[in-house]
Amino acid sequence: MRLDLAGKAVLVTGAASGIGLACARAFLAEGAQVGLVDRESVPVLEGDVMAVRADVTDEPKLAAAIATVARRFGGLDVVVGCAGISGPVGTPLAETTVEDFASVLAVNVTGQFLLAKHARPWLSPGASVVFLASDSAFVCAPGMVPYCASKGAVVALTRALSVELDGVRVNCVCPSVVDTPMARGDLGPVLDDPAFPVQAAEDVAQHVLYLASARSRTVDGQAVLADFGVSAR
Ligand code: NAD
């Protein structure tokens, strides 16, 4: 199945690690031009890439990073928001501080809002925006109040932006646990248990590529839940 992403101008936040890095690699394998934005330094990748350091919660720096990538590629066809943090996973409500809550929402929600806001002037007609939300928007575990709240907000933000932005599709992917440094840090060796349903960052990247491509041209304002069907049981 051809995705026709060759030559497309793509910007990925959170591209230094995990799902963002897998997305960057997958777009490059399709022949796209990829701008990598992260607050950390990104690995060296082969292909038409440029990396810009920026924190997605720092509006002027993020806007400048987006403009730098967009000027180099002559606009943006695809924007992927993968930058995110999990916050104090496993912390009960009584011990969750307002600072914990605010910091998770700042990266996971405000960061996506700022990405859309500052990418908008550079988007080509028919462009696609894809956010990483999570199955935690729908299926919650204890001790994850800030994270679950933030991912629910990303789903709502996706719908609001799909209505707001004419001629631009906005969707999000909601995976269950993905084997990345984030999940390893939060869950540890349980990821190696063969009975535990865990997916690879490359699995998620395939959904992102589909939503980025014209193959999904009728899909807009949607949350794609990729969780092995767990939430349907
Ligand atoms: P990760 O920690 O491997 O990668 C996240 C990247 O985001 C890192 O490179 C980090 O430096 C960057 N980042 C964090 N805060 C930033 C900021 N303020 N500004 C710029 N960059 C920042 O995590 P991951 O598992 O690849 O997660 C990517 C996205 O997928 C997140 O939004 C996460 O919530 C979501 N997600 C992850 C899982 C999972 O199980 N790993 C499941 C569902 C959804």
XYZ file of C-alpha atoms and ligand atoms in Angstrom:
277
model
C 0.000 0.000 0.000
C 1.624 3.235 -1.152
C 1.370 6.138 1.257
C 2.782 8.714 -1.183
C 4.701 10.532 1.523
C 7.879 10.982 -0.539
C 8.937 14.628 -0.570
C 6.358 15.627 2.047
C 7.521 18.136 4.651
C 7.032 16.634 8.102
C 7.664 18.063 11.566
C 7.805 15.701 14.561
C 8.021 16.844 18.187
C 9.416 14.469 20.799
C 11.607 13.100 18.020
C 14.594 12.255 20.229
C 13.077 9.103 21.700
C 10.461 6.385 21.573
C 7.418 6.939 19.369
C 8.584 10.289 17.961
C 11.900 8.775 16.899
C 10.130 5.768 15.342
C 7.824 8.158 13.445
C 10.788 10.192 12.205
C 12.514 7.032 10.955
C 9.321 5.766 9.291
C 8.695 9.083 7.469
C 12.331 9.159 6.323
C 11.992 5.579 5.018
C 9.061 6.835 2.903
C 11.271 9.574 1.443
C 9.777 12.469 3.411
C 11.703 15.510 4.634
C 11.618 15.488 8.420
C 12.161 18.245 10.986
C 12.966 16.849 14.424
C 12.009 18.979 17.416
C 12.832 17.957 20.984
C 14.142 19.515 24.157
C 16.881 16.839 24.093
C 19.397 16.223 21.324
C 18.191 13.804 18.658
C 20.155 10.836 17.277
C 21.800 11.235 13.872
C 19.412 9.964 11.199
C 19.987 9.314 7.496
C 17.973 11.327 4.995
C 16.620 14.828 4.491
C 16.459 15.825 8.154
C 16.959 18.865 10.270
C 16.958 18.927 14.049
C 16.002 21.896 16.204
C 16.154 21.950 20.003
C 13.036 23.420 21.623
C 10.810 22.834 24.614
C 7.181 22.582 23.462
C 6.048 24.599 26.493
C 8.281 27.551 25.531
C 6.070 29.395 23.042
C 8.670 31.700 21.430
C 11.248 28.901 21.106
C 8.712 26.421 19.732
C 7.383 28.982 17.242
C 10.949 29.717 16.113
C 11.732 25.994 15.755
C 8.607 25.441 13.653
C 9.457 28.438 11.449
C 13.029 27.193 10.989
C 11.844 23.772 9.795
C 9.030 25.191 7.652
C 11.324 27.712 5.918
C 13.850 24.993 5.120
C 11.180 22.688 3.617
C 9.001 25.424 2.066
C 6.018 24.791 4.353
C 4.634 21.823 6.279
C 2.452 18.962 5.012
C 2.427 16.889 8.194
C 2.821 17.810 11.868
C 3.161 15.083 14.496
C 3.013 15.912 18.206
C 4.784 13.167 20.173
C 6.439 15.219 22.924
C 4.937 14.116 26.204
C 5.649 13.172 29.795
C 3.943 10.714 32.097
C 4.370 12.634 35.355
C 4.248 10.994 38.769
C 2.806 7.616 37.723
C 1.722 5.539 40.715
C 1.116 8.579 42.936
C -2.254 8.574 44.711
C -4.476 11.630 44.382
C -3.757 12.909 47.908
C -0.031 13.067 47.120
C -0.418 14.534 43.643
C 0.554 18.186 43.804
C -0.843 21.015 41.740
C 2.679 21.396 40.329
C 2.640 17.741 39.179
C -0.738 18.244 37.548
C 0.222 21.537 35.888
C 3.533 20.241 34.543
C 1.909 17.231 32.847
C -0.823 19.386 31.298
C 1.764 21.964 30.204
C 3.698 19.472 28.075
C 0.943 17.087 26.993
C -1.848 19.581 26.290
C -0.479 23.127 26.067
C 2.484 21.808 24.061
C 0.108 20.314 21.447
C -1.998 23.494 21.399
C 1.106 25.623 20.791
C 2.321 23.214 18.120
C -0.959 23.514 16.211
C -1.153 27.278 16.707
C 2.325 28.006 15.389
C 2.363 25.340 12.678
C -0.959 26.584 11.259
C 0.445 29.479 9.158
C 2.882 27.069 7.487
C 0.461 24.218 6.710
C -0.207 23.331 3.085
C -3.794 22.761 1.868
C -4.836 19.244 2.882
C -2.182 19.038 5.578
C -2.481 16.515 8.379
C -1.868 17.025 12.094
C -1.470 13.919 14.250
C -1.176 14.040 18.026
C -0.119 11.265 20.352
C -2.838 10.890 22.958
C -3.164 7.531 24.774
C -5.637 4.813 25.668
C -5.414 6.504 29.086
C -7.902 9.021 27.689
C -10.498 6.233 27.887
C -9.202 3.465 30.174
C -7.589 4.610 33.405
C -5.320 2.929 35.926
C -4.940 4.185 39.511
C -2.179 6.684 40.264
C -2.273 8.414 36.878
C -4.673 11.310 37.385
C -2.609 14.053 35.658
C -1.647 11.830 32.723
C -5.176 10.478 32.124
C -6.637 13.991 32.374
C -4.046 15.305 29.931
C -4.723 12.605 27.361
C -8.476 13.108 27.580
C -7.777 16.766 26.855
C -5.683 15.853 23.812
C -8.642 13.915 22.377
C -10.910 16.930 22.918
C -8.248 19.262 21.510
C -8.082 17.048 18.419
C -11.819 17.395 17.848
C -11.803 21.144 18.504
C -8.924 21.727 16.083
C -10.485 19.574 13.384
C -13.491 21.902 13.495
C -11.358 25.024 13.801
C -8.917 24.357 10.984
C -10.527 24.309 7.540
C -8.695 22.222 4.993
C -6.491 20.566 7.595
C -7.184 17.168 9.116
C -6.456 16.673 12.812
C -6.456 13.222 14.393
C -4.812 11.481 17.317
C -3.491 8.021 18.065
C -4.299 6.415 21.411
C -2.008 3.444 21.999
C -1.918 1.202 25.026
C 1.524 0.519 26.527
C 4.346 1.011 24.022
C 7.884 -0.228 24.676
C 9.733 3.102 24.937
C 11.999 4.741 27.524
C 8.880 6.394 29.018
C 7.090 3.087 29.613
C 10.308 1.366 30.766
C 10.759 4.142 33.327
C 7.176 3.862 34.573
C 6.550 0.114 34.388
C 9.982 -1.561 34.325
C 10.435 -5.289 33.728
C 6.683 -6.015 33.419
C 7.176 -5.032 29.767
C 9.263 -8.199 29.308
C 6.443 -10.458 30.568
C 5.168 -12.322 27.462
C 1.626 -12.197 28.929
C 1.696 -8.383 29.062
C 0.269 -6.781 25.902
C 2.929 -4.329 24.789
C 3.420 -2.852 21.343
C 6.449 -1.405 19.614
C 6.973 2.261 18.772
C 7.104 1.144 15.123
C 3.517 -0.171 15.409
C 2.360 3.275 16.499
C 4.359 4.951 13.729
C 2.363 2.970 11.148
C -0.894 4.509 12.425
C 0.697 7.956 12.354
C 1.857 7.460 8.754
C -1.612 6.323 7.688
C -3.243 9.371 9.333
C -0.605 11.604 7.739
C -1.263 10.223 4.273
C -4.114 10.853 1.855
C -5.146 7.216 2.444
C -7.030 8.579 5.478
C -8.410 11.660 3.688
C -11.935 11.109 5.089
C -10.715 10.646 8.688
C -10.790 13.910 10.660
C -11.219 14.750 14.339
C -10.819 11.107 15.347
C -9.025 9.211 18.082
C -7.571 5.931 16.804
C -7.486 3.511 19.717
C -4.700 0.936 19.239
C -4.897 -1.279 22.312
C -5.158 -4.903 21.116
C -8.927 -4.557 21.613
C -8.604 -4.417 25.404
C -11.005 -1.484 25.763
C -13.671 -3.367 23.809
C -13.827 -6.214 26.329
P 9.640 9.011 25.398
O 9.915 9.508 26.764
O 10.420 7.854 24.875
O 9.766 10.219 24.342
C 9.179 11.461 24.604
C 10.015 12.535 23.944
O 9.388 13.790 24.215
C 11.443 12.619 24.507
O 12.372 12.677 23.440
C 11.442 13.900 25.317
O 12.699 14.555 25.352
C 10.394 14.708 24.561
N 9.826 15.756 25.400
C 9.272 15.622 26.629
N 8.893 16.808 27.094
C 9.218 17.727 26.151
C 9.098 19.136 26.060
N 8.571 19.861 27.055
N 9.510 19.745 24.923
C 10.075 19.031 23.902
N 10.252 17.699 23.955
C 9.821 17.058 25.062
O 8.086 8.698 25.380
P 7.164 7.917 24.329
O 6.694 6.693 25.007
O 7.809 7.846 23.008
O 5.935 8.930 24.285
C 5.607 9.714 23.134
C 4.146 10.113 23.239
O 3.344 8.936 23.202
C 3.796 10.827 24.548
O 2.853 11.837 24.290
C 3.168 9.724 25.374
O 2.285 10.219 26.342
C 2.461 8.930 24.305
N 2.142 7.551 24.667
C 3.104 6.717 25.137
C 2.758 5.421 25.487
C 3.768 4.443 26.040
O 3.358 3.429 26.620
N 5.068 4.673 25.850
C 1.429 4.984 25.366
C 0.473 5.868 24.877
C 0.843 7.155 24.519
